[in-house]
Amino acid sequence: MTVTSPTLPLALHIDRVRKAYANHVAVRDVSLSVPPGTVYGLLGPNGAGKTTTIRMMLNILRPDSGRITMLGLPAGHSDLLNRVGYLPEERGLYKKMQVRRVLRFLGRLKGLSGADADRRIDHWLERLGLRSGGEDWSQARVEDLSRGMQQKVQFAGTMLHDPELVVLDEPFSGLDPVNAQALKDSVLDLRRMGRTVIFSTHVMDAAERMCDAVAIIARGEIVADGSLRALKSQYGGANRVLVIFGGNGRDLARPVLEDRELVARFEDLGQQVEIDLAANAQAQTLLQALVAREVEIVRFDRLEASLHRIFLDKVGATGVEAGVSGHG
Amino acid sequence: MGKLFAVIEREFMERVRSKWFVLTTLFGPFLFAGLTIGPPILAFRSARAVDVSRMVIVDATQVGAGNGVATELAGGLTSAATPPTVIAVNAETRTPVVDSLRALLAADRIPAAVILDDSSVASGAVRVLLAGGAPLATSERVQRAAERELLRRQIATTGIDVAVAERITRFSVSAKVERVLRDGRSGSAQVNIIFGAGVAVLLYIVIVLYGQIVLRGVTEEKQSRVSELVLASVPPRVLLSGKVLGIGGVALLQLGFWTSSLLVLMANREKLLAAFGVAGGSMALPTIGAAELVPLFAYFTLGYVLYAALFAAVGSIVSSEQEAQQAQTPVIMLLVGSMALLQPALADPDGPIARAMSIVPFSSPILMPLRLGLVSVPAADLAMSLSLLSLTAVGAMVAAGRLYRTAMLMYGKRPSLAEVFRWIRNAD
């Protein structure tokens, strides 16, 4: 994984944690390590046990067995409360309260003084575009804000006390592309400042671009974890090719794609095809075969395994369907 | 501690700032003012509104009793007021005169007609006809005037001195009842009963009212999903105690304002009535010392905490306000049950029911203050009652806090009682 400082304890260490509800096991023997300064993705389909794992980190739920430490302290330690920022998946604020008063309240719950909180509230509201020149949403009631704006207020509440470790549960759900980008920028800023960010998502695209390391969780178990680079080299690389066709190239290429000597399997996305080469085949041979048939090619690219691909490989269609219990 | 204060402050300030609070708090004194000075003013107004000069007295007595009644109605011989018209009739003219007066009454041209005849003089039977719009106090005034005049005539026929007779008729018994209590304390029985029952009813109302506010606050926090955010920053018991204390503060503020405005009103009742031109007797307020106030305050606080914890527990296991209305029935039943015992406790404040129920924690916050007002409660009873109540209140808060951790994240189906107990047992 990335920057590991020997003097700092792990940002998160989960050791064989298990949690069962009345009629199913939500998390079984999950172990994880997140070094400080990392952006860490917890990936998995709905119902895989992401939210349960996160709630146990935050001591909102108690594990049935196993140990969790954060920043070197056992989960639930009172010193942790003020050093960790948490944005739950189930998001809500006091609807009738004024935005500034809600944020001041959240800040004070994290041990900030009123004046200190006010200063930081201004900073975050300006940064998230809720307070600029003519507009000032800090005086509005929460219920008068749009959903996206409420989500920004919540994010501000998570960040007010400048936490060392930030835990975001499905932070992108319900955000429009502009706001999602603002959130991604904030996460990358946190990494630049050396903070640790752990977030859960099923949006692979976002995870792929932001994370240093990920864990893929399905049916309550970790099915793959490690740095993004290590995962990619482990799950594919040299023998994956992306081809984008032009004109009627897709039809002309069909015999080549169905040639078992060359292509082990392919994922058909229309004019774009992701190809797994057969065991002994070379990308070069494939390209020659396509050119020989006068297939019009717009792009021919060697692929790293996408996180999406790894995810599907590891979780499989069954894993996605098995995710039936309410929370991830 | 800082976090607890943050929660208390939010609960307190957000409610005190609300329109609901400002309106109900300010409405209180107006209601009290209406209740304390309204009735005397209304009574006075309607008494003054009786227009004696437009009344008609039909005198069929042949002895001139009508003129005597007319003079009495106008306020006696020395009065400057215009007395009513007296029409002397005989057996023949009586019916047509009464008929024509009935027509005038029906048209609201005269307020009242009084018919006196021989039976009036002999046995005091007087007929009064009122117009539809005549004030209620009219017949009472007529009756009093007729009584004085007819009584005088009765006395004159027996030959007793009128002055002596009047003194005799004015004789009446007025009993000042006083209870002598075991500890030598004494007080007006009436005032004590009113005070004791008043405190019990007030505590009941405040507990129900503010318990409901706690319930709604918890349900709202769960419904809006804000609880998870808050629970990541403070332990459930801090959130719960902050909520109960903050809302309790609102209750104290409102109650304090109401009580002091009521005291100011009562103290100035005479002056206020005088400002409206009404003479009103002063009302004696029971004097309460610190010795009585301290246990009262303790019962209010502990009773509120106990029931607030129960209401909070209910609020944490339900998913909507409609569901909360149903689920709170057991808690409401506990309160209503205590109120149902108010009557037997008032009848026999030292009886077995009153004694037992003033020690049982769920009814003691309502019944013990009542007993304290009526009888002298043995110190051992008081100590046992208070310690049981404290233990139960603290126990309820701890249990509600434990339940909170699990229940606040459970949406959908309401848990069974068995599940609730398991959650309480398994937390922490």
PDB file of N, CA and C in Angstrom, chain B residues 363-393:
ATOM      1  N   SER B 363     -46.849   5.856  40.579  1.00  0.00           N
ATOM      2  CA  SER B 363     -47.937   6.749  40.972  1.00  0.00           C
ATOM      3  C   SER B 363     -47.493   7.745  42.045  1.00  0.00           C
ATOM      4  N   SER B 364     -46.328   7.481  42.692  1.00  0.00           N
ATOM      5  CA  SER B 364     -45.922   8.373  43.786  1.00  0.00           C
ATOM      6  C   SER B 364     -45.708   9.831  43.359  1.00  0.00           C
ATOM      7  N   PRO B 365     -45.220  10.125  42.138  1.00  0.00           N
ATOM      8  CA  PRO B 365     -45.017  11.539  41.793  1.00  0.00           C
ATOM      9  C   PRO B 365     -46.320  12.323  41.781  1.00  0.00           C
ATOM     10  N   ILE B 366     -47.459  11.608  41.633  1.00  0.00           N
ATOM     11  CA  ILE B 366     -48.731  12.316  41.591  1.00  0.00           C
ATOM     12  C   ILE B 366     -49.427  12.264  42.957  1.00  0.00           C
ATOM     13  N   LEU B 367     -49.367  11.091  43.604  1.00  0.00           N
ATOM     14  CA  LEU B 367     -50.134  10.931  44.846  1.00  0.00           C
ATOM     15  C   LEU B 367     -49.409  11.437  46.091  1.00  0.00           C
ATOM     16  N   MET B 368     -48.081  11.354  46.112  1.00  0.00           N
ATOM     17  CA  MET B 368     -47.395  11.815  47.320  1.00  0.00           C
ATOM     18  C   MET B 368     -47.537  13.325  47.528  1.00  0.00           C
ATOM     19  N   PRO B 369     -47.382  14.151  46.500  1.00  0.00           N
ATOM     20  CA  PRO B 369     -47.599  15.585  46.714  1.00  0.00           C
ATOM     21  C   PRO B 369     -49.000  15.866  47.256  1.00  0.00           C
ATOM     22  N   LEU B 370     -49.977  15.081  46.789  1.00  0.00           N
ATOM     23  CA  LEU B 370     -51.347  15.240  47.265  1.00  0.00           C
ATOM     24  C   LEU B 370     -51.420  14.929  48.759  1.00  0.00           C
ATOM     25  N   ARG B 371     -50.820  13.808  49.149  1.00  0.00           N
ATOM     26  CA  ARG B 371     -50.845  13.436  50.568  1.00  0.00           C
ATOM     27  C   ARG B 371     -50.104  14.466  51.401  1.00  0.00           C
ATOM     28  N   LEU B 372     -48.991  14.949  50.890  1.00  0.00           N
ATOM     29  CA  LEU B 372     -48.199  15.930  51.636  1.00  0.00           C
ATOM     30  C   LEU B 372     -49.029  17.167  51.931  1.00  0.00           C
ATOM     31  N   GLY B 373     -49.930  17.501  51.021  1.00  0.00           N
ATOM     32  CA  GLY B 373     -50.773  18.677  51.226  1.00  0.00           C
ATOM     33  C   GLY B 373     -51.857  18.423  52.252  1.00  0.00           C
ATOM     34  N   LEU B 374     -52.254  17.172  52.421  1.00  0.00           N
ATOM     35  CA  LEU B 374     -53.422  16.876  53.257  1.00  0.00           C
ATOM     36  C   LEU B 374     -53.066  16.410  54.656  1.00  0.00           C
ATOM     37  N   VAL B 375     -52.099  15.522  54.745  1.00  0.00           N
ATOM     38  CA  VAL B 375     -51.789  14.935  56.045  1.00  0.00           C
ATOM     39  C   VAL B 375     -50.299  15.036  56.296  1.00  0.00           C
ATOM     40  N   SER B 376     -49.880  14.711  57.482  1.00  0.00           N
ATOM     41  CA  SER B 376     -48.441  14.706  57.712  1.00  0.00           C
ATOM     42  C   SER B 376     -47.941  13.286  57.451  1.00  0.00           C
ATOM     43  N   VAL B 377     -47.102  13.174  56.441  1.00  0.00           N
ATOM     44  CA  VAL B 377     -46.614  11.870  56.013  1.00  0.00           C
ATOM     45  C   VAL B 377     -45.403  11.507  56.861  1.00  0.00           C
ATOM     46  N   PRO B 378     -45.371  10.286  57.419  1.00  0.00           N
ATOM     47  CA  PRO B 378     -44.201   9.889  58.217  1.00  0.00           C
ATOM     48  C   PRO B 378     -42.924   9.986  57.389  1.00  0.00           C
ATOM     49  N   ALA B 379     -41.861  10.418  58.034  1.00  0.00           N
ATOM     50  CA  ALA B 379     -40.593  10.627  57.323  1.00  0.00           C
ATOM     51  C   ALA B 379     -40.130   9.337  56.649  1.00  0.00           C
ATOM     52  N   ALA B 380     -40.390   8.194  57.292  1.00  0.00           N
ATOM     53  CA  ALA B 380     -39.945   6.917  56.718  1.00  0.00           C
ATOM     54  C   ALA B 380     -40.644   6.661  55.385  1.00  0.00           C
ATOM     55  N   ASP B 381     -41.960   6.947  55.333  1.00  0.00           N
ATOM     56  CA  ASP B 381     -42.722   6.781  54.089  1.00  0.00           C
ATOM     57  C   ASP B 381     -42.135   7.655  52.993  1.00  0.00           C
ATOM     58  N   LEU B 382     -41.876   8.901  53.381  1.00  0.00           N
ATOM     59  CA  LEU B 382     -41.378   9.868  52.401  1.00  0.00           C
ATOM     60  C   LEU B 382     -40.019   9.415  51.872  1.00  0.00           C
ATOM     61  N   ALA B 383     -39.160   8.973  52.775  1.00  0.00           N
ATOM     62  CA  ALA B 383     -37.817   8.553  52.378  1.00  0.00           C
ATOM     63  C   ALA B 383     -37.890   7.334  51.464  1.00  0.00           C
ATOM     64  N   MET B 384     -38.745   6.390  51.830  1.00  0.00           N
ATOM     65  CA  MET B 384     -38.857   5.177  51.015  1.00  0.00           C
ATOM     66  C   MET B 384     -39.398   5.530  49.636  1.00  0.00           C
ATOM     67  N   SER B 385     -40.444   6.336  49.634  1.00  0.00           N
ATOM     68  CA  SER B 385     -41.063   6.720  48.368  1.00  0.00           C
ATOM     69  C   SER B 385     -40.057   7.417  47.459  1.00  0.00           C
ATOM     70  N   LEU B 386     -39.319   8.377  48.025  1.00  0.00           N
ATOM     71  CA  LEU B 386     -38.359   9.140  47.217  1.00  0.00           C
ATOM     72  C   LEU B 386     -37.223   8.262  46.721  1.00  0.00           C
ATOM     73  N   SER B 387     -36.734   7.352  47.602  1.00  0.00           N
ATOM     74  CA  SER B 387     -35.598   6.547  47.132  1.00  0.00           C
ATOM     75  C   SER B 387     -36.045   5.540  46.082  1.00  0.00           C
ATOM     76  N   LEU B 388     -37.245   4.969  46.262  1.00  0.00           N
ATOM     77  CA  LEU B 388     -37.743   4.045  45.235  1.00  0.00           C
ATOM     78  C   LEU B 388     -37.915   4.767  43.900  1.00  0.00           C
ATOM     79  N   LEU B 389     -38.475   5.969  43.984  1.00  0.00           N
ATOM     80  CA  LEU B 389     -38.711   6.741  42.761  1.00  0.00           C
ATOM     81  C   LEU B 389     -37.386   7.089  42.084  1.00  0.00           C
ATOM     82  N   SER B 390     -36.382   7.503  42.895  1.00  0.00           N
ATOM     83  CA  SER B 390     -35.080   7.850  42.307  1.00  0.00           C
ATOM     84  C   SER B 390     -34.473   6.644  41.612  1.00  0.00           C
ATOM     85  N   LEU B 391     -34.512   5.499  42.304  1.00  0.00           N
ATOM     86  CA  LEU B 391     -33.925   4.292  41.723  1.00  0.00           C
ATOM     87  C   LEU B 391     -34.614   3.932  40.409  1.00  0.00           C
ATOM     88  N   THR B 392     -35.954   3.975  40.434  1.00  0.00           N
ATOM     89  CA  THR B 392     -36.690   3.607  39.223  1.00  0.00           C
ATOM     90  C   THR B 392     -36.390   4.595  38.096  1.00  0.00           C
ATOM     91  N   ALA B 393     -36.329   5.890  38.428  1.00  0.00           N
ATOM     92  CA  ALA B 393     -36.079   6.896  37.393  1.00  0.00           C
ATOM     93  C   ALA B 393     -34.706   6.678  36.766  1.00  0.00           C
TER      94      ALA B 393
END
